[in-house]
mmCIF file of C-alpha atoms and ligand atoms in Angstrom:
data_model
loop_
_atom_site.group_PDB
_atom_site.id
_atom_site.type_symbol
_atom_site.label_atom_id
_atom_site.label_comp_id
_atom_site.label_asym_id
_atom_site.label_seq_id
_atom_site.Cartn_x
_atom_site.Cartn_y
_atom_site.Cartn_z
ATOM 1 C CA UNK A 1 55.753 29.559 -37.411
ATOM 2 C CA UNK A 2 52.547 32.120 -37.486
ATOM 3 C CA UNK A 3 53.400 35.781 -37.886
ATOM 4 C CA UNK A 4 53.728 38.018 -34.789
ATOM 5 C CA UNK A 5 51.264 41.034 -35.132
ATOM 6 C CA UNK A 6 54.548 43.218 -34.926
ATOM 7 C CA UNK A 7 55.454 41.958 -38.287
ATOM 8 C CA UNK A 8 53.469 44.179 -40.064
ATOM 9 C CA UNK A 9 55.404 46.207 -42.836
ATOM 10 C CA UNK A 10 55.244 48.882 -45.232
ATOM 11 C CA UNK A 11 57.101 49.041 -48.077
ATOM 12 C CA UNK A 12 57.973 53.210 -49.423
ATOM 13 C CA UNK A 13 59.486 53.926 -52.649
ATOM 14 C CA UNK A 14 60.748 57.543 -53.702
ATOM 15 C CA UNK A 15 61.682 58.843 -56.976
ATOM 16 C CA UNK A 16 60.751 62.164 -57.086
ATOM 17 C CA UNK A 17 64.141 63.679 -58.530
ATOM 18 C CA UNK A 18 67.394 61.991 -58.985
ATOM 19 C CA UNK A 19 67.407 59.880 -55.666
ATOM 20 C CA UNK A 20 66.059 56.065 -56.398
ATOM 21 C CA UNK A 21 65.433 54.626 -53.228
ATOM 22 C CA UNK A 22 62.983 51.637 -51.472
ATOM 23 C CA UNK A 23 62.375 51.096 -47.763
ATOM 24 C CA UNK A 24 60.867 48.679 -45.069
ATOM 25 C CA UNK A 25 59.681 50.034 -42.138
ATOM 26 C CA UNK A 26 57.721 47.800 -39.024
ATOM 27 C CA UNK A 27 54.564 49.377 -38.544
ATOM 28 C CA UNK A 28 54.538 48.786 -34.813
ATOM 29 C CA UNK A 29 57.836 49.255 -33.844
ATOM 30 C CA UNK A 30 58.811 52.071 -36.907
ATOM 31 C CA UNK A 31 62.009 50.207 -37.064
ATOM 32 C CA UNK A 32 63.457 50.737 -40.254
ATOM 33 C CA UNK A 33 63.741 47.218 -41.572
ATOM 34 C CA UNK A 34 65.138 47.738 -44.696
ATOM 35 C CA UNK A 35 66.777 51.333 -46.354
ATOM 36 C CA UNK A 36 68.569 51.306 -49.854
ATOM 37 C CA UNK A 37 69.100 54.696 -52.049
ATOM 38 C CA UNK A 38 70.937 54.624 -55.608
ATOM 39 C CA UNK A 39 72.108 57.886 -56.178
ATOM 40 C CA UNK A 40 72.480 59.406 -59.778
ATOM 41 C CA UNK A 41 74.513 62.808 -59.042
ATOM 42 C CA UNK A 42 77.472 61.015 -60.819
ATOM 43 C CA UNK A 43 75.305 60.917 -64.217
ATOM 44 C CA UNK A 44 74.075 64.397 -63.613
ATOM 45 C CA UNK A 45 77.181 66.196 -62.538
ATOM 46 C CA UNK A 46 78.638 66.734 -66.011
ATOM 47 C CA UNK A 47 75.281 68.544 -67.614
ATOM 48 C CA UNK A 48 75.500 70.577 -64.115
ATOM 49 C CA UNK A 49 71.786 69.717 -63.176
ATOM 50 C CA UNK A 50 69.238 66.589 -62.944
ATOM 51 C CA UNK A 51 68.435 65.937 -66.582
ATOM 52 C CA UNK A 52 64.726 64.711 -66.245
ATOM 53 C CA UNK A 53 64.072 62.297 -68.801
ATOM 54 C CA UNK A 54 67.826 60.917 -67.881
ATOM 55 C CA UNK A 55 66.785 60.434 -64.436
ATOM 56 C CA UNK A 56 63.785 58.426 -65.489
ATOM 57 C CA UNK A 57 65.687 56.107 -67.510
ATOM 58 C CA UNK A 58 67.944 55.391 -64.871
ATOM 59 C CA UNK A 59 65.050 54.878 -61.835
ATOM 60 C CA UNK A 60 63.484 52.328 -64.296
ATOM 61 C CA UNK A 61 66.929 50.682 -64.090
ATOM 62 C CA UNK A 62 67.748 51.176 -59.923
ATOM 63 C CA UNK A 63 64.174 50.926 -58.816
ATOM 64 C CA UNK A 64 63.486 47.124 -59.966
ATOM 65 C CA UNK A 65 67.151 46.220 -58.875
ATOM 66 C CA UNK A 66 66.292 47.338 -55.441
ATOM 67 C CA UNK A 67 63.083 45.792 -54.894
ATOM 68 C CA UNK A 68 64.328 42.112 -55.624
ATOM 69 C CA UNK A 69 66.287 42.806 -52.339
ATOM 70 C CA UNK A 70 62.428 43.177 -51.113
ATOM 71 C CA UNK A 71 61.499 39.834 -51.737
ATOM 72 C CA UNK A 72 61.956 38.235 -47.867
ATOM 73 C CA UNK A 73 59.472 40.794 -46.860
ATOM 74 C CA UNK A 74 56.713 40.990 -49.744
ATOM 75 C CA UNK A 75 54.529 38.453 -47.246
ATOM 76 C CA UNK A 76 54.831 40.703 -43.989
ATOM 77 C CA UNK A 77 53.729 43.864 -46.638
ATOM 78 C CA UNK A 78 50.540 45.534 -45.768
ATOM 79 C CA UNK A 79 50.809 48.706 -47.944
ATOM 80 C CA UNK A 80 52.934 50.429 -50.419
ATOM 81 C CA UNK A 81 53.919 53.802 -49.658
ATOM 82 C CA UNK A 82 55.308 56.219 -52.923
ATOM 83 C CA UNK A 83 56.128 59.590 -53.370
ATOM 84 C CA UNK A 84 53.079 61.291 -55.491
ATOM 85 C CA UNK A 85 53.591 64.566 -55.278
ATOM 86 C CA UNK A 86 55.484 66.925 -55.452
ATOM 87 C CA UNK A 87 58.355 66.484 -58.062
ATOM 88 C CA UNK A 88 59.626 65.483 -61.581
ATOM 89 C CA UNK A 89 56.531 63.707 -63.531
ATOM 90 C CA UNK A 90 58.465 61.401 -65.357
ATOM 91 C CA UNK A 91 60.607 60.305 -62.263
ATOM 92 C CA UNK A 92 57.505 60.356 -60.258
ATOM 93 C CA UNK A 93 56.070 58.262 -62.318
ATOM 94 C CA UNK A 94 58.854 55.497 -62.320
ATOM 95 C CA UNK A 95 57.632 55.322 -58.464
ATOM 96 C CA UNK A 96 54.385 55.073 -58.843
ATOM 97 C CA UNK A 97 54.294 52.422 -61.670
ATOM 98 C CA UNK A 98 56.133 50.022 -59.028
ATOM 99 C CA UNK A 99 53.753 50.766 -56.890
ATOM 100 C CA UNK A 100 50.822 49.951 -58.851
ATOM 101 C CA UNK A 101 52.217 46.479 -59.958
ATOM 102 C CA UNK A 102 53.044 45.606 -56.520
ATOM 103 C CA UNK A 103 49.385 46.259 -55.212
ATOM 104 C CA UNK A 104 48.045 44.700 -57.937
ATOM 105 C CA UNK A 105 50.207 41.429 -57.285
ATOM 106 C CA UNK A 106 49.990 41.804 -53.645
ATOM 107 C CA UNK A 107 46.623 42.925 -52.842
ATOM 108 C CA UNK A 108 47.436 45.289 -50.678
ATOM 109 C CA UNK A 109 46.783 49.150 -50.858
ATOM 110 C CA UNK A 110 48.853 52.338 -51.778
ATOM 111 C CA UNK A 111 49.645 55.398 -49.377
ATOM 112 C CA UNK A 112 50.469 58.308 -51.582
ATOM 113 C CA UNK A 113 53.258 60.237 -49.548
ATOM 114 C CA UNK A 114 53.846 64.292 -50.004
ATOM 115 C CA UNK A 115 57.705 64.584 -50.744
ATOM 116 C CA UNK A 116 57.777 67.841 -48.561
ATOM 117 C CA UNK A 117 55.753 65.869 -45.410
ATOM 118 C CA UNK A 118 58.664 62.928 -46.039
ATOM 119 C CA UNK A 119 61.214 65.515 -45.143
ATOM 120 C CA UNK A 120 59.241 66.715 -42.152
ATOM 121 C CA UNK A 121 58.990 62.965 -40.887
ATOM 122 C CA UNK A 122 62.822 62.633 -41.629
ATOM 123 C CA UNK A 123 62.973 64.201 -38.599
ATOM 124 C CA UNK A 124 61.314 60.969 -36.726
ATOM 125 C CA UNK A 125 62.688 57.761 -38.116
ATOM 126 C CA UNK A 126 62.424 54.872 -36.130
ATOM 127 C CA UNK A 127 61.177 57.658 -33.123
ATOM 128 C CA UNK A 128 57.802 59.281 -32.133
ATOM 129 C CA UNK A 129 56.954 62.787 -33.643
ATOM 130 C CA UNK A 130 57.145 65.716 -31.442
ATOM 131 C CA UNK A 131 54.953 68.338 -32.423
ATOM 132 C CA UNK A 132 54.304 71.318 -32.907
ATOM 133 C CA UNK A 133 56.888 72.133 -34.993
ATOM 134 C CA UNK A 134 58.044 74.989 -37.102
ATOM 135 C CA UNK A 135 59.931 73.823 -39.798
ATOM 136 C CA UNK A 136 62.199 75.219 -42.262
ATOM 137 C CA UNK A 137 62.147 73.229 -45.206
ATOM 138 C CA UNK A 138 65.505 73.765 -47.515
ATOM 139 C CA UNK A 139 65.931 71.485 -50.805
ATOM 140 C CA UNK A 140 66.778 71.680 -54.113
ATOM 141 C CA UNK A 141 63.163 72.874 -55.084
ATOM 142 C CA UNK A 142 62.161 74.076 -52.139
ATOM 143 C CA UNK A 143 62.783 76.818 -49.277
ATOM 144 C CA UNK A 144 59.977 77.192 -46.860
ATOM 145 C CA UNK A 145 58.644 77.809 -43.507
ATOM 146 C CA UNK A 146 56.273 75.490 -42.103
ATOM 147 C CA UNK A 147 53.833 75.177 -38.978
ATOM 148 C CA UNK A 148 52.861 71.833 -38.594
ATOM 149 C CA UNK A 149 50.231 70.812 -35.986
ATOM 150 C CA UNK A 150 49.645 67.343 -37.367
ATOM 151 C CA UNK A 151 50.190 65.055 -40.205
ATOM 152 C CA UNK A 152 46.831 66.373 -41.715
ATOM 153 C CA UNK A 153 47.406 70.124 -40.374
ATOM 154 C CA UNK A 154 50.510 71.462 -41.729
ATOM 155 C CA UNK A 155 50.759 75.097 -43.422
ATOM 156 C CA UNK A 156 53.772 76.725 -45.150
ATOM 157 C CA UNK A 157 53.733 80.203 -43.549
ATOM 158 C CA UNK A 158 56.661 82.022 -46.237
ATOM 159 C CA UNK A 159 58.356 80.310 -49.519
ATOM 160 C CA UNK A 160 60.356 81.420 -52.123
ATOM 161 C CA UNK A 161 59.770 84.121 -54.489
ATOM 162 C CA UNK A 162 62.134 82.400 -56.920
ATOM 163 C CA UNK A 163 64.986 79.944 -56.887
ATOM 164 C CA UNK A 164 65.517 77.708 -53.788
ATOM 165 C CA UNK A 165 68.538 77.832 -50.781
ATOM 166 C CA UNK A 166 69.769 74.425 -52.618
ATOM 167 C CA UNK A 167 69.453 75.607 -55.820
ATOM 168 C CA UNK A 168 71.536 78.686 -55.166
ATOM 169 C CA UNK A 169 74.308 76.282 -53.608
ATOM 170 C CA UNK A 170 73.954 74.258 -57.316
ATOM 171 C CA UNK A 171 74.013 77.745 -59.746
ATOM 172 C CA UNK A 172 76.941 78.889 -58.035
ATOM 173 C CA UNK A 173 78.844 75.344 -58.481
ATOM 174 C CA UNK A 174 77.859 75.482 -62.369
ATOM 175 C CA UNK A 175 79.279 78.836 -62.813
ATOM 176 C CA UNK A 176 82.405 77.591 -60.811
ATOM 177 C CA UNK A 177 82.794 74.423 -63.182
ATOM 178 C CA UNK A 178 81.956 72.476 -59.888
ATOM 179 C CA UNK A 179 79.964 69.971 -61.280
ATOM 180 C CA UNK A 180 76.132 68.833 -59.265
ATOM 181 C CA UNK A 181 75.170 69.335 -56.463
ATOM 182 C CA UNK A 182 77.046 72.123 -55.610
ATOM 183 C CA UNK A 183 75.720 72.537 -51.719
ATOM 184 C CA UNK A 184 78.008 70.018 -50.432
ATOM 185 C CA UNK A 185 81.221 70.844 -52.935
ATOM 186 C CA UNK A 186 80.451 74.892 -51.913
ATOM 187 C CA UNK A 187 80.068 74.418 -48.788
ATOM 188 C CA UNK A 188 83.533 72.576 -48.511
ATOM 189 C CA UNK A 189 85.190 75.581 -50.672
ATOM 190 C CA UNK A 190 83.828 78.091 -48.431
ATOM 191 C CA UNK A 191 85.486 76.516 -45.735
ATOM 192 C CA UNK A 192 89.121 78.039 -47.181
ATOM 193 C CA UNK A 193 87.893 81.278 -48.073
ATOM 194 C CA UNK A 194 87.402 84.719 -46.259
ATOM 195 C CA UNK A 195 83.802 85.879 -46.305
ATOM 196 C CA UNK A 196 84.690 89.468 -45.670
ATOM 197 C CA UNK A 197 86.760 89.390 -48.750
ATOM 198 C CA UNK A 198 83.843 89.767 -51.005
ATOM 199 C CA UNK A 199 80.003 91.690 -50.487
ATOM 200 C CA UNK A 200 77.113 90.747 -51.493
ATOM 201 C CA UNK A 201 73.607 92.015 -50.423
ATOM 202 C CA UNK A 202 71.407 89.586 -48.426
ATOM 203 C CA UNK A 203 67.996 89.593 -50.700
ATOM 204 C CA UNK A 204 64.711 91.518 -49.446
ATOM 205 C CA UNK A 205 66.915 92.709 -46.252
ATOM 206 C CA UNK A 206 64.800 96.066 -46.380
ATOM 207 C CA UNK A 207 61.594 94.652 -47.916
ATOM 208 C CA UNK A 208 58.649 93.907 -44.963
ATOM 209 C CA UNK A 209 58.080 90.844 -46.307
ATOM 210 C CA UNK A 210 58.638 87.018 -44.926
ATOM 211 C CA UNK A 211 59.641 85.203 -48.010
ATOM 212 C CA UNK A 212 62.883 84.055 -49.570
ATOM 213 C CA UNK A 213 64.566 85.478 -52.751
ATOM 214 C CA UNK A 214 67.865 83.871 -54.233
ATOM 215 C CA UNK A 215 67.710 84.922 -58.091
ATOM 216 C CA UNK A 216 69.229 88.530 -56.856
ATOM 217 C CA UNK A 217 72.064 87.159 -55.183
ATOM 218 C CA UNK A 218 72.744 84.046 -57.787
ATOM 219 C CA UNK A 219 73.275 87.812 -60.620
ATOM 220 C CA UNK A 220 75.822 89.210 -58.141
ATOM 221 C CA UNK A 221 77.441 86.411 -57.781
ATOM 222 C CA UNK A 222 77.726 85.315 -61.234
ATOM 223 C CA UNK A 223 78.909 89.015 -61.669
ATOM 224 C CA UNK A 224 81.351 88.466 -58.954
ATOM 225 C CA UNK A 225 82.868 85.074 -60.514
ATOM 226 C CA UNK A 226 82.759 86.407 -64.364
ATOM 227 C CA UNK A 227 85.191 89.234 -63.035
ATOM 228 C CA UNK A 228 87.374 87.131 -60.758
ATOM 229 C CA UNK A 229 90.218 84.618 -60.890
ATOM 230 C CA UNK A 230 89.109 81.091 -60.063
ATOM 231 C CA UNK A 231 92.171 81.682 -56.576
ATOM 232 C CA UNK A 232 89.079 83.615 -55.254
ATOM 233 C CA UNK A 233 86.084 81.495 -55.818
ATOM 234 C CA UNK A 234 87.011 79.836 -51.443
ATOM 235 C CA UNK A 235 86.064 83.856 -50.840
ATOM 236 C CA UNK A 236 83.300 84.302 -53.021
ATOM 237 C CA UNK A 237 82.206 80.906 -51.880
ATOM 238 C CA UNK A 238 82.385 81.975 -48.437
ATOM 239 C CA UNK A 239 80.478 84.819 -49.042
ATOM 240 C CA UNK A 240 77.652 83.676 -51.196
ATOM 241 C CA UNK A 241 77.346 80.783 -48.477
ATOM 242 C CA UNK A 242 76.876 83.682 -45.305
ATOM 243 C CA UNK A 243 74.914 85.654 -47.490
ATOM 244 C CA UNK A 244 72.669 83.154 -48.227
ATOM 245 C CA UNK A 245 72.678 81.931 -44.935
ATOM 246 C CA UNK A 246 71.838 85.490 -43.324
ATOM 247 C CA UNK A 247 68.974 86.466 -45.220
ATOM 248 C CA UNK A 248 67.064 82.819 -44.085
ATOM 249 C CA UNK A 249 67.971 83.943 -40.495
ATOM 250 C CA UNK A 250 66.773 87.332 -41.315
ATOM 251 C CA UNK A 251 63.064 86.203 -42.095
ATOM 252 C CA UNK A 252 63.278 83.827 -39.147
ATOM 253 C CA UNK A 253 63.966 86.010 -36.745
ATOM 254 C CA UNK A 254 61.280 88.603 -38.444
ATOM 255 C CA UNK A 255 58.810 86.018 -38.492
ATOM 256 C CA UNK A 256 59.168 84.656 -34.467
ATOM 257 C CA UNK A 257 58.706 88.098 -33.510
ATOM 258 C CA UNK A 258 54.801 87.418 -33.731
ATOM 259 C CA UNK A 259 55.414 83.446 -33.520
ATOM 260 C CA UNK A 260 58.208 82.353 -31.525
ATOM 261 C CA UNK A 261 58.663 78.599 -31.880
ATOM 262 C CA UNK A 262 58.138 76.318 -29.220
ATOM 263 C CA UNK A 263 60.528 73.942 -31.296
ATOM 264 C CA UNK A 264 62.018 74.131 -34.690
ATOM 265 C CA UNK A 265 63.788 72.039 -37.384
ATOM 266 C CA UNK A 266 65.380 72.462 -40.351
ATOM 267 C CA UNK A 267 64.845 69.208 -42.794
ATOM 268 C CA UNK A 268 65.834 68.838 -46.532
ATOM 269 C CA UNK A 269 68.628 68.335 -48.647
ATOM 270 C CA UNK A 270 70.455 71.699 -47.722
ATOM 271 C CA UNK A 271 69.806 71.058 -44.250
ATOM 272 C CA UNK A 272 73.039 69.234 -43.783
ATOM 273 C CA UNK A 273 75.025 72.500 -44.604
ATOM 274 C CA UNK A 274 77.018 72.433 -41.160
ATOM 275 C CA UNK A 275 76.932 76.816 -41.584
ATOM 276 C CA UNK A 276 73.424 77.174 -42.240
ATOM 277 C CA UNK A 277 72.843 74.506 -38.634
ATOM 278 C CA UNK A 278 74.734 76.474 -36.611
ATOM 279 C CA UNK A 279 73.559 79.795 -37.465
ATOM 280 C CA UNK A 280 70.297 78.944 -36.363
ATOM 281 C CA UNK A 281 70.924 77.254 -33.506
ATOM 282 C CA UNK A 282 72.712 80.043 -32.265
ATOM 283 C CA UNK A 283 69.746 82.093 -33.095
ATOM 284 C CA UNK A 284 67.193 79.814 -31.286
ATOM 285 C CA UNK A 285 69.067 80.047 -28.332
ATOM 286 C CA UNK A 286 67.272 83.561 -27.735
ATOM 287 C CA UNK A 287 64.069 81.654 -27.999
ATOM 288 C CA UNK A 288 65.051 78.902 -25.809
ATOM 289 C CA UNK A 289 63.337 76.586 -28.821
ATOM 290 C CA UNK A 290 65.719 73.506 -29.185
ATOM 291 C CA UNK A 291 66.549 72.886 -32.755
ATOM 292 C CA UNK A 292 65.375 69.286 -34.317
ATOM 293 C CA UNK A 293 67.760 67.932 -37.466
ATOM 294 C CA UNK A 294 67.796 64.552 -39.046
ATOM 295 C CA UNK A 295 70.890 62.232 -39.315
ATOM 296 C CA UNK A 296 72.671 63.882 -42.132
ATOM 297 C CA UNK A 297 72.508 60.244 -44.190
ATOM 298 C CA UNK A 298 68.597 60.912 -43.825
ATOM 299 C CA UNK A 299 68.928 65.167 -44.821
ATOM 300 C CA UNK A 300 68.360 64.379 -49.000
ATOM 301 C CA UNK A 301 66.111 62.305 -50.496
ATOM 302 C CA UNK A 302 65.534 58.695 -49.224
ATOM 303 C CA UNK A 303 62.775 56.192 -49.130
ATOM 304 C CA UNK A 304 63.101 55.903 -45.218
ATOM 305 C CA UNK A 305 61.745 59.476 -44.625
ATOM 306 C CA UNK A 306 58.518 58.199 -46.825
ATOM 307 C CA UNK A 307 57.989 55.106 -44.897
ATOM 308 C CA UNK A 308 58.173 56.990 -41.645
ATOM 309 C CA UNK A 309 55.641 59.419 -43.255
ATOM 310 C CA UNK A 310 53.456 56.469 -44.185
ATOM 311 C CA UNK A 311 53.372 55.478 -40.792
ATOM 312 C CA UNK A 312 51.077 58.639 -40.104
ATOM 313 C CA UNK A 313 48.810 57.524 -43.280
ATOM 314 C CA UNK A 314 48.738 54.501 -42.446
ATOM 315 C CA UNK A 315 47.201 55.181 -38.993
ATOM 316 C CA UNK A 316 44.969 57.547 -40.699
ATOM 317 C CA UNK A 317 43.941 54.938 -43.414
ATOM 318 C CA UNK A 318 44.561 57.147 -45.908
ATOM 319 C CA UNK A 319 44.963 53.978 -48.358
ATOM 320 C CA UNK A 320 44.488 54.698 -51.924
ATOM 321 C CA UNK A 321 43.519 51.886 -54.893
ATOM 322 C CA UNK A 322 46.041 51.155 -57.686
ATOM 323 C CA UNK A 323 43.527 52.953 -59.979
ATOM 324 C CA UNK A 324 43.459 55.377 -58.208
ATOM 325 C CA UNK A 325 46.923 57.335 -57.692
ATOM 326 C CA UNK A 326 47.891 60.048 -59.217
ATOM 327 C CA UNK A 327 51.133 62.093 -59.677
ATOM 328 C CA UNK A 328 51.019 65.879 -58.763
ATOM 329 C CA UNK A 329 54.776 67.359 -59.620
ATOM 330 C CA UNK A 330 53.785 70.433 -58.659
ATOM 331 C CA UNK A 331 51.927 70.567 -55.261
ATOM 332 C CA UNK A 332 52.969 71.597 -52.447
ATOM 333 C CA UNK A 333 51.837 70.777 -49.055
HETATM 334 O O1 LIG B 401 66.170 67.248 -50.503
HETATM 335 P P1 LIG B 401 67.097 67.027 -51.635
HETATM 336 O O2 LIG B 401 67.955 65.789 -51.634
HETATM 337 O O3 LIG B 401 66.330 67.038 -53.010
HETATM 338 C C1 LIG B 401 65.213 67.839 -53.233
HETATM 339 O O4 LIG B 401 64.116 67.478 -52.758
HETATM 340 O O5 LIG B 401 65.428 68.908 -53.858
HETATM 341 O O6 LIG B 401 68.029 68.335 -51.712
HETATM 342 C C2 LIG B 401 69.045 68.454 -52.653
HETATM 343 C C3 LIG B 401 69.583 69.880 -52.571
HETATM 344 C C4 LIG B 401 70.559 70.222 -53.688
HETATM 345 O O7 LIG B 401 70.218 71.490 -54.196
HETATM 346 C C5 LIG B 401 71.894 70.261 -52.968
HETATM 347 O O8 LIG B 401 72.856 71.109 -53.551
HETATM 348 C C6 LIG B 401 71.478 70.752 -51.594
HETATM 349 O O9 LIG B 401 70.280 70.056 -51.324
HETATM 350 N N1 LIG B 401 72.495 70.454 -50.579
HETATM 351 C C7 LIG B 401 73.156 71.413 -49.896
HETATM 352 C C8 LIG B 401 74.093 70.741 -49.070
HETATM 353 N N2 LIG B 401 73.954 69.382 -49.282
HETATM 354 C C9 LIG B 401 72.960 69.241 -50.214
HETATM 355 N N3 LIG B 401 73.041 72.758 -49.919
HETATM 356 C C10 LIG B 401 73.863 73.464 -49.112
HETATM 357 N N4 LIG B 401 74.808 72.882 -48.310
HETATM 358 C C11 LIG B 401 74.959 71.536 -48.269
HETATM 359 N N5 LIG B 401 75.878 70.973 -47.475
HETATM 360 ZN ZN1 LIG B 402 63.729 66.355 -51.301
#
């Protein structure tokens, strides 16, 4: 039986921290064909962060396991997709290896994918994009605001001075003994605590400037917890979590004063903190901007945000040869 046109497939790996995951997406239809993630936050939880060199070892092991589930597809394949930038370089790597091999042995070309663009087109799987878009962009290495116009025109408008939103949610579960990632495991703690219990001081709150800061509150909280019994950590959880929370709404509502948002979307790991989405909502309402989120199963890394990204790429023919991709952990957009 000959191949419908509609066949047509990409295949998008991503291994940029401690995520290992492969997807296969229909380049017509952007059905999402195929979508499997090994997680390693078991291995990491006990050292209280992603161990890099650990989290190589182990994509070297989940990565090849995944793509022999591939197999059915590798004739329908017209490009590779992989996460190049920005990242861990030896977990990027890992990606980009398999990447290499299988456009060598398939002849077909590679689409290097930006990490931070593969959360913005999280936002779009198996749909059409709608854009513009401001974005606020909240990871484990990242916390920024974005305008994006297109796939090609996309500029981050305020980042981080310091540590990121995700991170914070991680520092505070190490000092608690919670183990990695905290965002999730605080942000169910917080739910039994009393935020007004504890005060903290929400970070540049007189400064002028549109930017995040989260080293200032991580000290007073690690102040807070050295001094405390662990029967108060739901409060000081509670706390840090608003605080946190308040001082991103802060700088948004600062910065829509000179550019409200005709829409607006908050992508990345720490997006699926159920808090931090309905602050924000509530402050869009003001706006009348509606508020764009991903499925939370598509808010942390994954391989299906990269494919949908590569659907943009691919369009564009952005195709890259196997000698010709290279890893860039620190980029940004
Ligand atoms: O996007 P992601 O999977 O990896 C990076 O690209 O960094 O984001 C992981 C980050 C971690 O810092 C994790 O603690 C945070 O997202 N996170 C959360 C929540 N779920 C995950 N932070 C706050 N609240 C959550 N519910
Ligand atoms: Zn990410």
């Amino acid at each position: 039986m000959g191949k419908r046109v509609g066949d047509a497939m990409i295949l998008s790996i991503e291994s940029s921290c401690d995520d290992s995951s492969i997807a296969i997406t229909e380049i017509a239809t952007k059905k999402l064909i195929y979508h499997k993630k090994i997680s390693q936050e078991l291995e990491h939880s006990q050292y209280g962060g992603v161990v890099p060199e650990l989290a190589s070892r182990l994509h070297a092991i989940a990565l090849p396991a995944i793509l022999s589930e591939c197999k059915p597809w590798f004739n329908e394949l017209k490009a590779i997709a992989v996460t190049s930038e920005p990242g861990l370089g030896v977990t990027l790597i890992e990606g980009v290896v398999m990447a290499k091999a299988l456009s060598i042995a398939l002849n077909i070309p590679i689409l290097p994918i930006n990490h931070l663009k593969g959360h913005i087109y999280s936002l779009f799987i198996e749909k059409e994009s709608q854009l513009p878009l401001t974005v606020l962009l909240v990871s484990g290495g990242h916390t920024q605001l974005i305008e994006v116009k297109s796939y090609s025109q996309m500029e981050t408008v305020a980042t981080t001075m310091d540590d990121s939103y995700g991170e914070s949610f991680d520092k505070v579960a190490k000092m608690m003994k919670l183990g990695y990632p905290g965002g999730p495991v605080i942000e169910q703690l917080a739910h039994s605590g009393d935020a007004s219990k504890q005060s903290f001081t929400v970070p540049l709150w007189q400064s002028p400037l549109i930017a995040f800061s989260y080293s200032g509150l991580k000290n007073q909280v690690r102040l807070a917890v050295e001094s405390a019994s662990s029967e108060t950590y739901p409060d000081i959880a509670a706390a840090f979590q608003k605080t946190a929370t308040d001082h991103l709404v802060q700088k948004l509502k600062k910065y829509f004063k000179t550019n409200p948002p005709i829409r607006f979307a908050i992508v990345g790991g720490a997006s699926a903190n159920l808090y931090l989405r309905s602050q924000v909502q509530q402050m869009l309402t003001a706006y009348k901007a509606p508020l764009l989120l991903a499925p939370l199963e598509y808010c942390s890394d994954n391989a299906a945000m990269i494919g949908r990204c590569a659907l943009e790429a691919y369009a564009l023919e952005f195709f890259v040869n196997h000698t010709d991709v290279a890893i860039n952990p620190r980029c940004k957009l």
